[in-house]
Coordinates of C-alpha atoms and ligand atoms in Angstrom, one line a residue:
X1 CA -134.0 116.6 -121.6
X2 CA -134.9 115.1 -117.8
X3 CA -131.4 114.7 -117.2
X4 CA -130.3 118.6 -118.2
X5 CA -133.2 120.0 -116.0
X6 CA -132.0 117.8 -113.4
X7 CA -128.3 118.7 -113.5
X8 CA -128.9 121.8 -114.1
X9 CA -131.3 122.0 -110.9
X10 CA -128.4 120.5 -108.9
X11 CA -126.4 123.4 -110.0
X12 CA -128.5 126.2 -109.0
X13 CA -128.5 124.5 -105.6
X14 CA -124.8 124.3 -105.3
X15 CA -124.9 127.8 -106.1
X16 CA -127.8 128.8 -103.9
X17 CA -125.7 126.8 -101.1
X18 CA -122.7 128.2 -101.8
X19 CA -124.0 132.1 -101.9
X20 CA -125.8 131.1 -98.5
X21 CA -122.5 129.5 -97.2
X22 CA -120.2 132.8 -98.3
X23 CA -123.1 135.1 -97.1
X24 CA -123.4 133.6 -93.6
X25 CA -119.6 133.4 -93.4
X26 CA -119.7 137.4 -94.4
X27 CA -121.9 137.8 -91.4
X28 CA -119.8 136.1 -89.1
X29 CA -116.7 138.2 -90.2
X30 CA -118.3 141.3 -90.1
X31 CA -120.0 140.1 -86.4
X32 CA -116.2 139.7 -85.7
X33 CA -114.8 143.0 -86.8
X34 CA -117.2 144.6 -84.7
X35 CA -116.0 142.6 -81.6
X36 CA -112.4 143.1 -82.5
X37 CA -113.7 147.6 -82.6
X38 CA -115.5 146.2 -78.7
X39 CA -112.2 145.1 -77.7
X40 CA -110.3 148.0 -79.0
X41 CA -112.3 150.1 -77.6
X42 CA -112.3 148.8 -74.0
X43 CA -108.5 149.2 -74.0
X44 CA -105.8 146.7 -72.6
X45 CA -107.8 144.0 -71.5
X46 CA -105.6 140.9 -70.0
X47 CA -107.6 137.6 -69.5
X48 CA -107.1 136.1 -66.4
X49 CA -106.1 132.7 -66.9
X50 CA -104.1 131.1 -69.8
X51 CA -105.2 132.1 -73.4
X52 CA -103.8 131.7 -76.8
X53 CA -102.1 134.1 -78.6
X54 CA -102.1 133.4 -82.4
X55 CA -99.1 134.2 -84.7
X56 CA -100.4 135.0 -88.1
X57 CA -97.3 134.6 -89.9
X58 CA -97.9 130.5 -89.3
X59 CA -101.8 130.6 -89.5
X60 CA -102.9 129.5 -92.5
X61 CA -106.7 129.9 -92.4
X62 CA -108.2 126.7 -91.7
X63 CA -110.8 128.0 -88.9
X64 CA -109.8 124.6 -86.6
X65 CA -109.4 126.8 -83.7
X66 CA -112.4 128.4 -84.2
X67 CA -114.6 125.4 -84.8
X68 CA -112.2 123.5 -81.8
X69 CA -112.9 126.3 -79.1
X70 CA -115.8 125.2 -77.1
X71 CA -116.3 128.6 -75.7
X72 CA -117.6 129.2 -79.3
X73 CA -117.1 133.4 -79.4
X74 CA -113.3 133.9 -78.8
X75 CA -111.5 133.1 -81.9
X76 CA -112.5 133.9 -85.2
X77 CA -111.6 134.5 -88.9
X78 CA -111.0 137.8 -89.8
X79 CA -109.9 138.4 -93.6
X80 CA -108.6 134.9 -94.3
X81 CA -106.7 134.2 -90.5
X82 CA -107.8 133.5 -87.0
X83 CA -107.7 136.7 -84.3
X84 CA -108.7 136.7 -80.6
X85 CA -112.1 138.8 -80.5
X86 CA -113.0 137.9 -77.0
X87 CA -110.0 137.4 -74.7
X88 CA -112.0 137.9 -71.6
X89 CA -114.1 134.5 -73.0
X90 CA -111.0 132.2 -72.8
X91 CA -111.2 130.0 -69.9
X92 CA -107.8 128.3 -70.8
X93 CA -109.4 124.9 -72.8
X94 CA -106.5 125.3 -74.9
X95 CA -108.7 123.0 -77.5
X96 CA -107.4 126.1 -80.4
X97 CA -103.7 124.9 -79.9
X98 CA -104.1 121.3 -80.2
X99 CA -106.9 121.7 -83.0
X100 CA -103.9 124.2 -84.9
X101 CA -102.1 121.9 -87.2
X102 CA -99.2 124.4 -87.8
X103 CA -98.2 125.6 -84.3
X104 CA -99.7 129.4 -85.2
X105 CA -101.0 129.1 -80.9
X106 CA -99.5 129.7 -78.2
X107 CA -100.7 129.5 -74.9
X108 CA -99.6 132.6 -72.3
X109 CA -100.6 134.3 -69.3
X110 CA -100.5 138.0 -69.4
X111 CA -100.0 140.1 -72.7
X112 CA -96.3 141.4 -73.9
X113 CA -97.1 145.1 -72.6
X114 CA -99.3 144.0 -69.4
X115 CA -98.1 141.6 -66.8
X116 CA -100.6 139.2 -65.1
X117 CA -99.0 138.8 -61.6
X118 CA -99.3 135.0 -60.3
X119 CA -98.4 133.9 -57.1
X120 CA -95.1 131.8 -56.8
X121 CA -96.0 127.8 -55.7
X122 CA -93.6 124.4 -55.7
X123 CA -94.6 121.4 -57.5
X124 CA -97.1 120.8 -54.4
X125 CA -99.2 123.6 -54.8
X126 CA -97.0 125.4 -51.9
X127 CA -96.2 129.2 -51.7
X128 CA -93.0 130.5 -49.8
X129 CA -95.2 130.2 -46.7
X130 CA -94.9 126.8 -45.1
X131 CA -98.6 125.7 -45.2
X132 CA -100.0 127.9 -47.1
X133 CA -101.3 126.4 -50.6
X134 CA -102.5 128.2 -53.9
X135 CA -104.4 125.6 -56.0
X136 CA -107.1 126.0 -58.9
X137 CA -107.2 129.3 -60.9
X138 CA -105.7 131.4 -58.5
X139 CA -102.9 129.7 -59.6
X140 CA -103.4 130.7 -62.7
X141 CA -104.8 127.8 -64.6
X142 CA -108.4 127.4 -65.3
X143 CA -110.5 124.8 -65.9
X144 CA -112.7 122.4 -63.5
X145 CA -110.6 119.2 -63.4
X146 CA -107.5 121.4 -63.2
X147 CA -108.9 123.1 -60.1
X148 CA -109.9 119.3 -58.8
X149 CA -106.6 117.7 -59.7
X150 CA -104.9 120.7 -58.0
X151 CA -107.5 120.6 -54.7
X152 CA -106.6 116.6 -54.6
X153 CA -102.6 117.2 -54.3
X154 CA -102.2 119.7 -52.3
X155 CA -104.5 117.9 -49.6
X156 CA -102.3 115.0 -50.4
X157 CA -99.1 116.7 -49.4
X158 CA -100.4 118.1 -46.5
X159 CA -101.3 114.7 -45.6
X160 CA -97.6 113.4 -45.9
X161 CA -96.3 116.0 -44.1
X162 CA -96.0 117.1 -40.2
X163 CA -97.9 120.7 -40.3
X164 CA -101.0 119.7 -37.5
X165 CA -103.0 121.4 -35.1
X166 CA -101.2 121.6 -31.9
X167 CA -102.6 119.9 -29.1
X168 CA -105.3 118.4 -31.0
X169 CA -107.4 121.9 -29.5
X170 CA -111.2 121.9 -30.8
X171 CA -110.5 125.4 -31.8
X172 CA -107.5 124.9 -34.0
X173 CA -107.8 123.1 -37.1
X174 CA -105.1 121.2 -39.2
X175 CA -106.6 122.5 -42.7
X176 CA -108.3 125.5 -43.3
X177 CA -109.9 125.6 -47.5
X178 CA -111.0 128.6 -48.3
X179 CA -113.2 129.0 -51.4
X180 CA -115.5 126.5 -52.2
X181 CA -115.4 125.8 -56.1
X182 CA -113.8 123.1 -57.4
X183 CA -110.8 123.2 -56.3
X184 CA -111.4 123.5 -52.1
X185 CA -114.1 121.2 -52.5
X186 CA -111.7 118.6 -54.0
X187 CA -109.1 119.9 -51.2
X188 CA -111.3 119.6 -48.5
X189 CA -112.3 116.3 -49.8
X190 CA -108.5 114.8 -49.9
X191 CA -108.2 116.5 -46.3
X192 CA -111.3 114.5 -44.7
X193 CA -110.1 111.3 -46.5
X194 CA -107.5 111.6 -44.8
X195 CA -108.8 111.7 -41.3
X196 CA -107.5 115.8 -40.9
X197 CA -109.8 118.3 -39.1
X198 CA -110.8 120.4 -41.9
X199 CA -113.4 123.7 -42.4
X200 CA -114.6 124.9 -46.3
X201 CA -114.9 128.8 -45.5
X202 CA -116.6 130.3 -48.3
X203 CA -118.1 133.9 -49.3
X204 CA -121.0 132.9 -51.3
X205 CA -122.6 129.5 -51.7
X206 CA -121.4 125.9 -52.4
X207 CA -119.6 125.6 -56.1
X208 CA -117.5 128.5 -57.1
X209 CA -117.7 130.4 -60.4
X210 CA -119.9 127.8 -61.8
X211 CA -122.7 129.3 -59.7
X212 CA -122.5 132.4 -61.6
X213 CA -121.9 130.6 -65.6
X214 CA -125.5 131.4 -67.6
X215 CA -128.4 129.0 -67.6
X216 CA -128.1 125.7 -68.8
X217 CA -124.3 126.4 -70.4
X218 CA -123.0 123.5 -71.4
X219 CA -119.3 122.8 -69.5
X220 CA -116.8 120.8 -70.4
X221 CA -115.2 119.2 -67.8
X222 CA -113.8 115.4 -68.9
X223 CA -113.6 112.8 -66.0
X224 CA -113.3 114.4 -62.4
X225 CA -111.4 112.4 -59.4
X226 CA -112.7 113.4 -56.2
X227 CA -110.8 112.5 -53.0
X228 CA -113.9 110.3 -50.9
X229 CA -116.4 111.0 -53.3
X230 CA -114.9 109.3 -56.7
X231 CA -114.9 109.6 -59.6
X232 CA -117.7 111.2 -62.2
X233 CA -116.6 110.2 -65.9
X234 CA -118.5 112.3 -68.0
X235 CA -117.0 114.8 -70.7
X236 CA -119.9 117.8 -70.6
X237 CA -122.2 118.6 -68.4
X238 CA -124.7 121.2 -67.8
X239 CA -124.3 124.2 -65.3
X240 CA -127.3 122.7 -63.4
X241 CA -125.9 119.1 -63.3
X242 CA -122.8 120.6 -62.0
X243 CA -124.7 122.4 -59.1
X244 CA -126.5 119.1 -58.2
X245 CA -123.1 116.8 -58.1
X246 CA -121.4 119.9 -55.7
X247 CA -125.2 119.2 -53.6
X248 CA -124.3 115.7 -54.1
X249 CA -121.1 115.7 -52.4
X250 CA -121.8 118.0 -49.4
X251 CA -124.6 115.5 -48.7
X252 CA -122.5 112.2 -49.3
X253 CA -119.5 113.2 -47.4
X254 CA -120.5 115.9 -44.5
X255 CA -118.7 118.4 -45.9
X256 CA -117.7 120.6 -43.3
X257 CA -118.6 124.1 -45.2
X258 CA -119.1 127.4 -43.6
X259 CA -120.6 129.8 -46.2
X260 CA -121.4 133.7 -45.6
X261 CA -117.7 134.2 -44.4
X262 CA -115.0 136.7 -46.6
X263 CA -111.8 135.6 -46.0
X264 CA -110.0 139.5 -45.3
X265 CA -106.6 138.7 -44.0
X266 CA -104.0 135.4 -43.2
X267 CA -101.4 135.8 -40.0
X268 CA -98.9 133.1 -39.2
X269 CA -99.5 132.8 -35.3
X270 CA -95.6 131.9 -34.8
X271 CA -96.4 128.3 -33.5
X272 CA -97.0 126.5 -36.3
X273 CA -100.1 128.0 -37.3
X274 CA -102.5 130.8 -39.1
X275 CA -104.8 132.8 -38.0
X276 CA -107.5 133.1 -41.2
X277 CA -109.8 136.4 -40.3
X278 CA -113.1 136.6 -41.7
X279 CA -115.6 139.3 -41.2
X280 CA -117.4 136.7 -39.2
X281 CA -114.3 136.3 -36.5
X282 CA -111.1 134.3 -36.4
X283 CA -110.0 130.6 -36.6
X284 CA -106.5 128.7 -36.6
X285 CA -104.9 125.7 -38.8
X286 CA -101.9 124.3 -39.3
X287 CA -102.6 124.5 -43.0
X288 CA -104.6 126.9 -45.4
X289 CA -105.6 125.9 -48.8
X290 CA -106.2 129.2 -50.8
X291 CA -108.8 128.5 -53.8
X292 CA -110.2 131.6 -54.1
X293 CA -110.6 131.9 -57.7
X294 CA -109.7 134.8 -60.0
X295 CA -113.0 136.7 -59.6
X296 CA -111.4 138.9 -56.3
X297 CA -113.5 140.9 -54.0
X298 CA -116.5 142.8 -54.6
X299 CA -115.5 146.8 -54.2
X300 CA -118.5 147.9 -51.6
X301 CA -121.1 150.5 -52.3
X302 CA -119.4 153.1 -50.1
X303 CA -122.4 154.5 -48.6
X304 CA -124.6 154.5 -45.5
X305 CA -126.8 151.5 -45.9
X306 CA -124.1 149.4 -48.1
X307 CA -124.7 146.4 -45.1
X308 CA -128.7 145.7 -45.9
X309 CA -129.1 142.5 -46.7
X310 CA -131.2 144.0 -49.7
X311 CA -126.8 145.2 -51.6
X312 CA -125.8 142.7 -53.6
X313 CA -122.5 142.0 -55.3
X314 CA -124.1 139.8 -58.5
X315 CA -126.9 138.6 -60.3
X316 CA -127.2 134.9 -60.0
X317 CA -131.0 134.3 -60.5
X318 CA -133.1 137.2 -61.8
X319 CA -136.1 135.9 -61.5
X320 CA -135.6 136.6 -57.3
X321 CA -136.1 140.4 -58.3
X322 CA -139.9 139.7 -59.7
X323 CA -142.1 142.4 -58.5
X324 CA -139.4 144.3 -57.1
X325 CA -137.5 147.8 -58.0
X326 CA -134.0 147.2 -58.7
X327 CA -131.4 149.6 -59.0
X328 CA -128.0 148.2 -60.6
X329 CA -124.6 150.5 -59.5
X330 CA -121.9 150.2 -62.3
X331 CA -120.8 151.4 -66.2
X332 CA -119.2 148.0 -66.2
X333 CA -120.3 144.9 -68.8
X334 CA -121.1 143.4 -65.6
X335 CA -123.0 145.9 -64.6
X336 CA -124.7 146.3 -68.1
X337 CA -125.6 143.0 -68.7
X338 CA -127.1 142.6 -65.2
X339 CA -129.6 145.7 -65.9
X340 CA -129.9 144.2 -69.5
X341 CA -131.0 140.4 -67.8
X342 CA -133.4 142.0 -65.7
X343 CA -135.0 144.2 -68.2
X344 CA -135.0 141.3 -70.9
X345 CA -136.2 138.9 -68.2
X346 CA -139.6 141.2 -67.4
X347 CA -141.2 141.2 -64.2
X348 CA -139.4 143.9 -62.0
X349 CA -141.2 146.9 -61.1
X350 CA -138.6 148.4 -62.1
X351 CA -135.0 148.6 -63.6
X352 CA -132.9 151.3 -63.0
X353 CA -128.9 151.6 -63.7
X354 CA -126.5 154.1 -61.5
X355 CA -123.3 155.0 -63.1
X356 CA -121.0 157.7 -62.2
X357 CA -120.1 158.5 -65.4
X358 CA -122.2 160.4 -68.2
X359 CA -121.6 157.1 -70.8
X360 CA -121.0 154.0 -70.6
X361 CA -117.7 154.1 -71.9
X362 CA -115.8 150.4 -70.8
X363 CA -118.5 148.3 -72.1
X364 CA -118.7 146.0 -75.2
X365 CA -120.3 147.4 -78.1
X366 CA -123.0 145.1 -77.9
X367 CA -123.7 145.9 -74.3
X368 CA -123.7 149.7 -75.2
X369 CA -126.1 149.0 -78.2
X370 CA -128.3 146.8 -75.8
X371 CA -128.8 149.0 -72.6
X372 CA -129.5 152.4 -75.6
X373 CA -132.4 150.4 -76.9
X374 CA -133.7 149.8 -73.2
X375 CA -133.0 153.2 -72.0
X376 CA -134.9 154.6 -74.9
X377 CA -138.1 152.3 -74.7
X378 CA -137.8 153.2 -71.1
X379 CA -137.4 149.4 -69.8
X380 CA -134.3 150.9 -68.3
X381 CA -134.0 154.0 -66.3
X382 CA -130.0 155.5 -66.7
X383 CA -129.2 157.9 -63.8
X384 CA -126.0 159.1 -65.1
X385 CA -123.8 160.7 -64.1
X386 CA -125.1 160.3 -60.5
X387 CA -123.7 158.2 -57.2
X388 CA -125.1 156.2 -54.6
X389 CA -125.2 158.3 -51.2
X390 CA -127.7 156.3 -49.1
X391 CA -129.7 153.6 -48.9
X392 CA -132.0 151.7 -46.4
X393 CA -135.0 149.3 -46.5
X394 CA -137.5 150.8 -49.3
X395 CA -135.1 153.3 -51.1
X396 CA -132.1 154.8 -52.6
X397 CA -131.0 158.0 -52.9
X398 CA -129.0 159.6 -55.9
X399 CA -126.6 162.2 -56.0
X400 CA -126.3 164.2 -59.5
X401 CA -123.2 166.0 -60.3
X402 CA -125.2 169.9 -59.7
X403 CA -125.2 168.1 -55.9
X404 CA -129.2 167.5 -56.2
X405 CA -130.3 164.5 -54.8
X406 CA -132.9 162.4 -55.8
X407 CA -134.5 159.5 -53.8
X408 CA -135.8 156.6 -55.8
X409 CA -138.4 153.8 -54.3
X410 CA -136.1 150.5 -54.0
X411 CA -136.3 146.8 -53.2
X412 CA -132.7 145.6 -54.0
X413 CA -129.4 147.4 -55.7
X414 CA -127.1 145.2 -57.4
X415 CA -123.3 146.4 -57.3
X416 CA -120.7 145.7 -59.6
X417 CA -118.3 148.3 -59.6
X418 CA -115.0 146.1 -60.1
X419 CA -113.0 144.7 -57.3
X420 CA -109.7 143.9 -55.2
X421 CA -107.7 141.7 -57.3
X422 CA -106.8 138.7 -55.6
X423 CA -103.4 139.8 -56.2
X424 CA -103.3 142.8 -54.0
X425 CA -105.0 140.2 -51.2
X426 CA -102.4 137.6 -51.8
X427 CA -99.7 140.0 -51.5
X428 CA -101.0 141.4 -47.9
X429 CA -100.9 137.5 -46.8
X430 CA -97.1 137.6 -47.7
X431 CA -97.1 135.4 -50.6
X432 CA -94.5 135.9 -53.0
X433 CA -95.9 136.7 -56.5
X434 CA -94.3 136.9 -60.3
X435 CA -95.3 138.6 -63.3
X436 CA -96.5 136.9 -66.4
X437 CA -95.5 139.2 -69.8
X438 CA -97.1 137.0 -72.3
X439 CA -95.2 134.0 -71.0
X440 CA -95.8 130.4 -71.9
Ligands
FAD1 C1 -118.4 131.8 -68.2 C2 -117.4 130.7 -67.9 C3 -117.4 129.5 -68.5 C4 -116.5 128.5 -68.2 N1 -116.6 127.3 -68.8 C5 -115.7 126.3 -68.4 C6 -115.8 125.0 -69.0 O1 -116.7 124.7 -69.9 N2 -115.0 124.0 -68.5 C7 -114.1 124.2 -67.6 O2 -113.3 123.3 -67.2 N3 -113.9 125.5 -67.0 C8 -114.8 126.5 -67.4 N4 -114.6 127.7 -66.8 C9 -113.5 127.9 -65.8 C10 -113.9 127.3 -64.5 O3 -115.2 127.8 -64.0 C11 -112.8 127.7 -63.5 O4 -111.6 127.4 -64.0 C12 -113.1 127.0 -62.1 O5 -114.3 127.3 -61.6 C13 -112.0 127.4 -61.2 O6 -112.2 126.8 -59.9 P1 -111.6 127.3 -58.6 O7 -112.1 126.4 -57.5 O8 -110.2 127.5 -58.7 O9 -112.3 128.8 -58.4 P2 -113.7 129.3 -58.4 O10 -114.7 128.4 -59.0 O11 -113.7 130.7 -58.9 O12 -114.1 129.3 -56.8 C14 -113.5 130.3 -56.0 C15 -114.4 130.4 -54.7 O13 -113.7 131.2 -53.7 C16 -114.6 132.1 -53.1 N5 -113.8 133.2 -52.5 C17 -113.0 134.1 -53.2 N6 -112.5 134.9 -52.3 C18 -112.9 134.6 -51.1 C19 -112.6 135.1 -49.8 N7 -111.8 136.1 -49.6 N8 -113.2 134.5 -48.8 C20 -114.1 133.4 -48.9 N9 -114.4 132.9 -50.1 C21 -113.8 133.5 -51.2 C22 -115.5 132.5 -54.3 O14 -116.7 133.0 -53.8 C23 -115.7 131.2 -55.0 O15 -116.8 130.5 -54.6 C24 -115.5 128.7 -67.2 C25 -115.5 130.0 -66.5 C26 -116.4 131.0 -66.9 C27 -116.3 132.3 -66.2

């Protein structure tokens, strides 16, 4: 009698188990239809680094991808076969290929209909201007220890070859790095190891996209080599850890970084050298190492005012707008989940969102969803359709599409309303490009 109670209580928690197991799988699928309508819905959306693409008629369903993408939320079952939900999530792990038993992945840049356009470079991380060097993603490849293995040979070539500053002049340099993520800060790295006069111009702060990766996110990165520095064996780390090796390095090695400067234009000199202009002045080399990233440049606000020091071009730390009224400008998920971490964080004395149109139509669903809830608790205030026409020290001021304008007690505005691809900026420095169709 024991033993038919007991078997027949194991049962009823296989079954319990197994209803919770199909139940929670249910969810997930469902989760992932509505990402796949988000997608849809945003239109042609090409990633900007390598990504898989998955060829059903090989995929048999096993979910390895899924469970081998460390990014977690860009591949996913959908009725029995893995689809990309979340292309713009693919940082180019390529875990999904190997972890695919029967070759259903591919890895490409671009999409069959849209081209990504890549800049042309030789085995040494050189464009068709003697010099000048891509490395990193720009070059299209992501990941960290790409970015430093890239950095690392390109200083390396420079190194064995004959490009120097002229005259050994204080005010000519032989290398130039601009961008300082991983991969100038591993090119600036091989540069000083090898005795060259070298300057890390960057826009922002030390460290690169990782600055702007969410709090505490877990990054894979696998064993880096650092020229100088050495080597740092670990296989994850956390955002945080990351910051404090880049703080690290700059303190163990003098690294010779000039931050606050955009990079807006390259000029070969026609005597051996370039002429990088920032909006901070000019400076020559012998060599320039472009890492700039995929991110491109910030479009500006367009109006009187858009030079305070209180427009910004991201949220890195949202906690710095405590006590302050914030005014986000953008209809962008950038822009959406910015207003959305500052409402969710608490503490402003305000959030507001400025968007020129009357919905925020390019956004994930799950951004849309968000910023209604906000909007209608009133944790957000949307001024849509309306545009930025001034600002200075303690406000904004609104323009509505009836031409009223209303002016609106401000602290800080936060701007993301897209960018210059760093296409278009590689193209006025002369460097030859190609385009990507879905291409391995
Ligand atoms: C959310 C997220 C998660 C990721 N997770 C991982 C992960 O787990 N593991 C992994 O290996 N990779 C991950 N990646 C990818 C990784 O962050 C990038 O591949 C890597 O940062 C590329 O390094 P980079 O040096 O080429 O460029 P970036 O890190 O993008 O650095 C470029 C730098 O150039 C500067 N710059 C750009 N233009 C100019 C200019 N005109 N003048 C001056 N400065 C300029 C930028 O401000 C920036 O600091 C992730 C990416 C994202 C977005």
């Amino acid at each position: 009698m024991i033993t038919v109670v007991i078997v027949a209580g194991l049962v009823g928690i296989a079954l319990l188990l197994s209803f919770a197991w199909r139940s929670l799988e249910g969810a997930k699928e469902e989760e992932a239809v509505d990402s796949l309508a988000d997608m849809a819905a945003m239109g042609d959306v090409i990633p900007p680094s390598l990504h898989p693409i998955i060829d059903t008629s090989r995929c048999v369903g096993s979910g390895a991808c899924v469970r081998a993408c460390p990014e977690h939320d860009v591949i996913a079952m959908v009725g029995g076969q893995a689809r990309l939900i979340n292309p713009l999530g693919c940082v180019g792990h390529g875990a999904c290929a190997v972890a695919c038993g029967f070759e259903a992945i591919s890895l490409v840049f671009g999409t069959a209909e849209r081209g990504l356009e890549l800049p042309q470079v030789d085995r040494h991380f050189q464009t068709n201007q003697s010099g000048v060097y891509i490395v990193g993603e720009l070059g299209g490849m992501g990941l960290i220890r790409n970015a430093v293995s890239q950095g690392a040979q390109a200083a390396t070539h420079i190194a064995a070859g004959e490009r120097r500053a002229p005259g050994g002049g204080a005010d000519v340099l032989d290398v130039i790095v601009v961008g300082a993520g991983p991969a100038g800060i591993s090119a600036t790295l091989g540069a000083l190891d090898a005795g060259l006069r070298v300057a890390l111009i960057e826009r922002e702060g030390l460290g690169g996209t990782i600055l702007h990766y969410p709090r505490a996110k877990v990054v894979m990165t696998g064993a880096l080599e650092f020229p100088k520095y050495g080597t740092v064996k670990k296989r994850t780390m956390s955002k945080e850890a990351l910051v404090e090796l880049w703080e690290d390095i700059r303190a163990k090695t003098d690294l010779p970084l000039i931050t606050g400067e955009l990079v807006e234009s390259l000029t070969d000199a026609g005597d051996g050298t370039w002429i990088v202009r920032s909006n901070a002045g000019e400076r020559r080399a012998a060599n320039v190492v472009l890492a700039l990233g995929r991110r491109g440049s910030p479009r500006k606000l367009g109006a009187p005012g858009e030079n305070l020091k209180k427009v910004n071009y991201g949220l890195l730390e949202p906690e710095v707008f405590k006590d302050q009224h914030v005014l986000v400008v953008g209809g962008g998920n950038s822009a959406v989940e910015s207003a959305i971490a500052l409402a969710d964080l608490g503490g402003c004395a305000s959030v507001g969102i400025s968007y020129r149109r009357t919905e925020f139509a390019r956004c994930r669903g799950d951004n849309k969803r968000r910023i209604a809830e906000l909007m209608a608790e009133g944790r957000v205030r949307g001024y849509l359709p309306t545009n930025v026409v001034r600002a200075d020290e303690t406000a904004v001021s609104l323009k509505s599409e009836d031409g009223s304008v209303e002016t609106i007690e401000n602290d800080a505005i936060i701007v993301q309303i897209g960018g210059t691809s760093p296409a278009k900026l590689l193209e006025s420095f002369g460097i030859r490009m190609v385009t990507k169709y879905g291409e391995a």
